[in-house]
Tab-separated table of C-alpha atoms in Angstrom:
chain	number	residue	atom	x	y	z
A	1	UNK	CA	121.590	82.675	104.731
A	2	UNK	CA	119.518	79.564	105.675
A	3	UNK	CA	120.889	76.704	104.575
A	4	UNK	CA	118.483	74.569	101.631
A	5	UNK	CA	116.160	72.359	103.245
A	6	UNK	CA	117.387	68.863	103.159
A	7	UNK	CA	116.246	66.675	100.015
A	8	UNK	CA	115.201	63.325	100.605
A	9	UNK	CA	115.507	60.564	98.478
A	10	UNK	CA	113.243	57.638	98.229
A	11	UNK	CA	114.712	55.587	100.463
A	12	UNK	CA	114.509	57.705	103.506
A	13	UNK	CA	112.346	58.071	106.200
A	14	UNK	CA	109.920	60.421	106.586
A	15	UNK	CA	107.321	62.526	108.997
A	16	UNK	CA	103.662	61.886	108.916
A	17	UNK	CA	101.102	62.562	111.316
A	18	UNK	CA	97.475	61.061	111.723
A	19	UNK	CA	94.172	62.474	113.134
A	20	UNK	CA	92.071	59.409	113.692
A	21	UNK	CA	87.883	60.240	114.477
A	22	UNK	CA	85.173	57.223	115.985
A	23	UNK	CA	82.314	58.544	115.008
A	24	UNK	CA	79.475	58.261	117.259
A	25	UNK	CA	76.840	55.590	118.598
A	26	UNK	CA	74.313	55.668	115.423
A	27	UNK	CA	72.300	52.036	116.091
A	28	UNK	CA	69.684	51.289	117.909
A	29	UNK	CA	67.885	54.775	117.983
A	30	UNK	CA	66.251	54.066	121.417
A	31	UNK	CA	67.708	53.922	125.159
A	32	UNK	CA	70.992	53.844	123.240
A	33	UNK	CA	73.653	55.955	125.930
A	34	UNK	CA	76.111	57.749	125.342
A	35	UNK	CA	79.391	56.809	124.426
A	36	UNK	CA	82.219	56.134	127.459
A	37	UNK	CA	86.308	58.064	127.728
A	38	UNK	CA	87.214	53.573	127.349
A	39	UNK	CA	84.667	53.389	123.639
A	40	UNK	CA	87.246	56.224	121.846
A	41	UNK	CA	90.464	55.956	123.483
A	42	UNK	CA	93.285	54.515	122.139
A	43	UNK	CA	96.304	54.450	123.758
A	44	UNK	CA	98.554	51.950	120.705
A	45	UNK	CA	98.796	51.798	117.711
A	46	UNK	CA	100.651	50.354	114.760
A	47	UNK	CA	101.015	51.755	111.421
A	48	UNK	CA	100.979	48.572	108.865
A	49	UNK	CA	101.879	49.901	105.710
A	50	UNK	CA	101.296	48.006	101.573
A	51	UNK	CA	102.210	48.722	98.446
A	52	UNK	CA	100.281	48.232	94.698
A	53	UNK	CA	102.367	45.768	93.315
A	54	UNK	CA	100.437	46.154	89.735
A	55	UNK	CA	97.738	43.573	90.636
A	56	UNK	CA	97.400	43.287	94.352
A	57	UNK	CA	98.751	44.997	98.059
A	58	UNK	CA	101.265	43.730	99.547
A	59	UNK	CA	102.762	43.880	102.803
A	60	UNK	CA	106.471	45.991	102.898
A	61	UNK	CA	106.336	46.581	106.255
A	62	UNK	CA	105.212	48.535	110.660
A	63	UNK	CA	106.051	50.902	112.429
A	64	UNK	CA	104.704	52.078	115.791
A	65	UNK	CA	103.052	55.248	116.220
A	66	UNK	CA	104.117	58.229	118.558
A	67	UNK	CA	103.195	60.437	120.782
A	68	UNK	CA	99.571	59.479	120.705
A	69	UNK	CA	97.211	61.803	122.112
A	70	UNK	CA	93.564	62.959	122.349
A	71	UNK	CA	92.842	66.184	120.524
A	72	UNK	CA	92.251	68.977	123.888
A	73	UNK	CA	88.206	69.349	123.305
A	74	UNK	CA	87.281	66.546	122.226
A	75	UNK	CA	87.925	63.431	123.111
A	76	UNK	CA	86.482	61.770	119.699
A	77	UNK	CA	89.978	62.204	117.788
A	78	UNK	CA	93.604	61.714	118.626
A	79	UNK	CA	96.136	62.349	117.058
A	80	UNK	CA	100.031	60.450	116.289
A	81	UNK	CA	102.846	60.385	114.144
A	82	UNK	CA	105.278	57.953	112.069
A	83	UNK	CA	108.015	57.886	110.745
A	84	UNK	CA	107.076	56.193	107.015
A	85	UNK	CA	109.163	56.018	103.860
A	86	UNK	CA	108.483	57.249	100.559
A	87	UNK	CA	107.644	55.624	98.178
A	88	UNK	CA	106.246	55.924	94.613
A	89	UNK	CA	104.012	53.275	94.555
A	90	UNK	CA	100.449	53.806	95.086
A	91	UNK	CA	100.470	53.115	99.379
A	92	UNK	CA	98.002	51.814	101.885
A	93	UNK	CA	98.277	51.944	105.582
A	94	UNK	CA	96.295	49.932	107.684
A	95	UNK	CA	95.618	51.957	111.713
A	96	UNK	CA	95.244	49.325	114.468
A	97	UNK	CA	94.913	50.338	117.836
A	98	UNK	CA	94.404	48.310	121.047
A	99	UNK	CA	96.153	45.684	119.660
A	100	UNK	CA	96.589	44.424	123.093
A	101	UNK	CA	98.380	40.802	121.789
A	102	UNK	CA	97.155	40.299	118.362
A	103	UNK	CA	101.083	40.933	116.714
A	104	UNK	CA	102.433	37.863	119.025
A	105	UNK	CA	103.411	37.113	115.419
A	106	UNK	CA	104.329	39.650	113.519
A	107	UNK	CA	102.884	39.033	109.476
A	108	UNK	CA	105.431	38.237	107.468
A	109	UNK	CA	106.942	40.256	104.741
A	110	UNK	CA	105.154	40.341	101.093
A	111	UNK	CA	102.331	38.523	102.563
A	112	UNK	CA	98.782	39.721	100.872
A	113	UNK	CA	97.113	42.651	102.042
A	114	UNK	CA	93.763	39.817	103.559
A	115	UNK	CA	96.122	37.181	104.369
A	116	UNK	CA	97.050	39.793	106.866
A	117	UNK	CA	93.734	41.294	108.101
A	118	UNK	CA	92.586	37.996	109.007
A	119	UNK	CA	95.504	37.094	110.805
A	120	UNK	CA	95.667	40.196	113.349
A	121	UNK	CA	93.561	39.255	116.561
A	122	UNK	CA	93.645	39.489	119.750
A	123	UNK	CA	91.784	38.303	123.141
A	124	UNK	CA	88.840	40.210	124.232
A	125	UNK	CA	86.362	40.369	127.366
A	126	UNK	CA	83.300	42.725	128.822
A	127	UNK	CA	86.672	43.440	131.513
A	128	UNK	CA	88.828	44.383	129.058
A	129	UNK	CA	89.975	48.246	129.994
A	130	UNK	CA	90.120	49.666	125.678
A	131	UNK	CA	89.210	48.301	122.574
A	132	UNK	CA	90.841	46.732	120.091
A	133	UNK	CA	89.743	49.504	116.281
A	134	UNK	CA	91.012	49.851	112.810
A	135	UNK	CA	91.343	51.869	110.050
A	136	UNK	CA	92.788	52.528	107.296
A	137	UNK	CA	94.168	55.225	105.033
A	138	UNK	CA	94.699	54.758	100.108
A	139	UNK	CA	97.230	56.985	99.388
A	140	UNK	CA	96.687	56.288	95.246
A	141	UNK	CA	100.517	58.771	94.768
A	142	UNK	CA	102.278	57.120	97.485
A	143	UNK	CA	104.084	58.827	99.680
A	144	UNK	CA	106.173	61.802	98.776
A	145	UNK	CA	108.887	63.319	101.062
A	146	UNK	CA	108.246	66.942	99.681
A	147	UNK	CA	104.237	67.118	100.136
A	148	UNK	CA	102.867	67.644	103.846
A	149	UNK	CA	102.367	64.005	104.558
A	150	UNK	CA	98.470	64.875	107.387
A	151	UNK	CA	96.196	61.986	106.908
A	152	UNK	CA	92.685	61.923	108.429
A	153	UNK	CA	91.190	58.165	109.892
A	154	UNK	CA	87.761	56.801	110.817
A	155	UNK	CA	88.970	54.341	113.170
A	156	UNK	CA	85.975	51.141	113.871
A	157	UNK	CA	85.796	49.498	117.089
A	158	UNK	CA	86.500	45.544	116.140
A	159	UNK	CA	83.613	44.700	118.230
A	160	UNK	CA	79.596	45.294	118.068
A	161	UNK	CA	78.095	47.611	121.573
A	162	UNK	CA	75.082	46.153	122.496
A	163	UNK	CA	72.572	47.053	124.886
A	164	UNK	CA	69.913	45.241	126.866
A	165	UNK	CA	66.219	47.601	128.213
A	166	UNK	CA	64.046	45.888	130.036
A	167	UNK	CA	60.989	47.751	127.884
A	168	UNK	CA	56.838	47.117	129.924
A	169	UNK	CA	53.173	48.835	128.887
A	170	UNK	CA	51.180	49.454	131.388
A	171	UNK	CA	49.242	46.935	131.421
A	172	UNK	CA	52.433	43.673	130.483
A	173	UNK	CA	53.413	41.916	132.853
A	174	UNK	CA	56.635	42.231	135.059
A	175	UNK	CA	58.766	40.139	134.678
A	176	UNK	CA	63.157	40.665	135.623
A	177	UNK	CA	65.686	40.207	133.708
A	178	UNK	CA	68.654	39.032	136.430
A	179	UNK	CA	71.239	37.759	134.045
A	180	UNK	CA	72.017	36.888	130.076
A	181	UNK	CA	75.102	34.339	128.788
A	182	UNK	CA	76.902	35.916	125.553
A	183	UNK	CA	78.689	32.966	123.306
A	184	UNK	CA	81.448	33.962	121.934
A	185	UNK	CA	82.236	31.397	119.151
A	186	UNK	CA	85.703	32.818	117.949
A	187	UNK	CA	87.908	33.026	121.072
A	188	UNK	CA	89.883	35.842	119.330
A	189	UNK	CA	88.478	39.280	117.165
A	190	UNK	CA	89.798	39.654	114.017
A	191	UNK	CA	90.839	43.697	114.587
A	192	UNK	CA	91.090	44.334	110.170
A	193	UNK	CA	87.081	43.553	108.556
A	194	UNK	CA	86.963	40.633	105.556
A	195	UNK	CA	84.922	43.361	104.118
A	196	UNK	CA	84.213	46.643	105.080
A	197	UNK	CA	83.119	49.756	103.870
A	198	UNK	CA	85.017	52.654	104.631
A	199	UNK	CA	83.450	55.768	103.776
A	200	UNK	CA	81.902	58.201	105.043
A	201	UNK	CA	79.048	57.951	107.087
A	202	UNK	CA	76.221	56.939	107.259
A	203	UNK	CA	77.458	54.488	104.875
A	204	UNK	CA	81.041	53.688	106.782
A	205	UNK	CA	80.894	50.203	108.920
A	206	UNK	CA	81.969	46.107	108.558
A	207	UNK	CA	79.559	44.272	105.805
A	208	UNK	CA	79.745	40.740	107.466
A	209	UNK	CA	81.807	38.830	110.100
A	210	UNK	CA	84.870	37.837	109.735
A	211	UNK	CA	86.773	35.090	111.133
A	212	UNK	CA	90.189	34.986	112.476
A	213	UNK	CA	92.596	32.374	110.464
A	214	UNK	CA	94.241	30.646	113.727
A	215	UNK	CA	91.587	31.094	116.517
A	216	UNK	CA	89.334	27.821	117.746
A	217	UNK	CA	85.464	27.388	118.769
A	218	UNK	CA	84.542	28.706	122.521
A	219	UNK	CA	81.530	26.962	123.997
A	220	UNK	CA	82.104	28.622	127.182
A	221	UNK	CA	79.918	31.549	127.826
A	222	UNK	CA	80.427	34.815	129.995
A	223	UNK	CA	77.472	35.620	132.441
A	224	UNK	CA	76.837	39.098	132.697
A	225	UNK	CA	74.117	40.393	135.197
A	226	UNK	CA	71.724	43.309	135.385
A	227	UNK	CA	71.750	46.130	136.460
A	228	UNK	CA	68.819	47.572	139.373
A	229	UNK	CA	67.177	48.716	136.880
A	230	UNK	CA	66.598	44.965	135.048
A	231	UNK	CA	68.912	45.572	131.809
A	232	UNK	CA	72.155	45.129	130.559
A	233	UNK	CA	74.754	47.616	128.994
A	234	UNK	CA	76.471	47.154	128.020
A	235	UNK	CA	77.457	44.333	126.521
A	236	UNK	CA	80.679	43.721	123.711
A	237	UNK	CA	80.555	40.794	121.234
């Protein structure tokens, strides 16, 4: 005869299983190369937990994703687990992947969601081997320890992929692209934008640029050389 399963109190931790998917390239339609393994890979994840206080979402705590691993046969999907506290109030999970140096300063407990988003920023360069990403999960009913807490989220890269392609018509004058200078206005990349539409495709996307609260202006360009075909691809800005 088996003992009854233990009942978790509201203050105990609950195992939550999450999976993420990276959407494929959608723009531009012409000459877009397939995503590389590096563009979809996730090596580290932090989960920031916000709870509704009656007027806004406030930051409560943060945990690391555990057992982060890609799904066999689907390079755009990764699964991981996390231990989260049970809660009876509306909860929002902010997922930050490949965050680099973004958490050298930890968010303040009780800070507003907007303030925390503006503070999560990391360094990034063309030579970076992984790409910072963000996603979110809304749990209106809170986290119930007695439920099967499996969630899925779509993750977006916090940097844009750009391709510069030399296309000539038959009667065009020849020219050569040697290199391009990229001016990144800020020294940091804000991982979670101020405004984003996290609904399903095709509406998924970011509404506009976001400037991290503690970044500084940068006037030093990054020079990227063209390939043998005179094109430059990809660029990340």
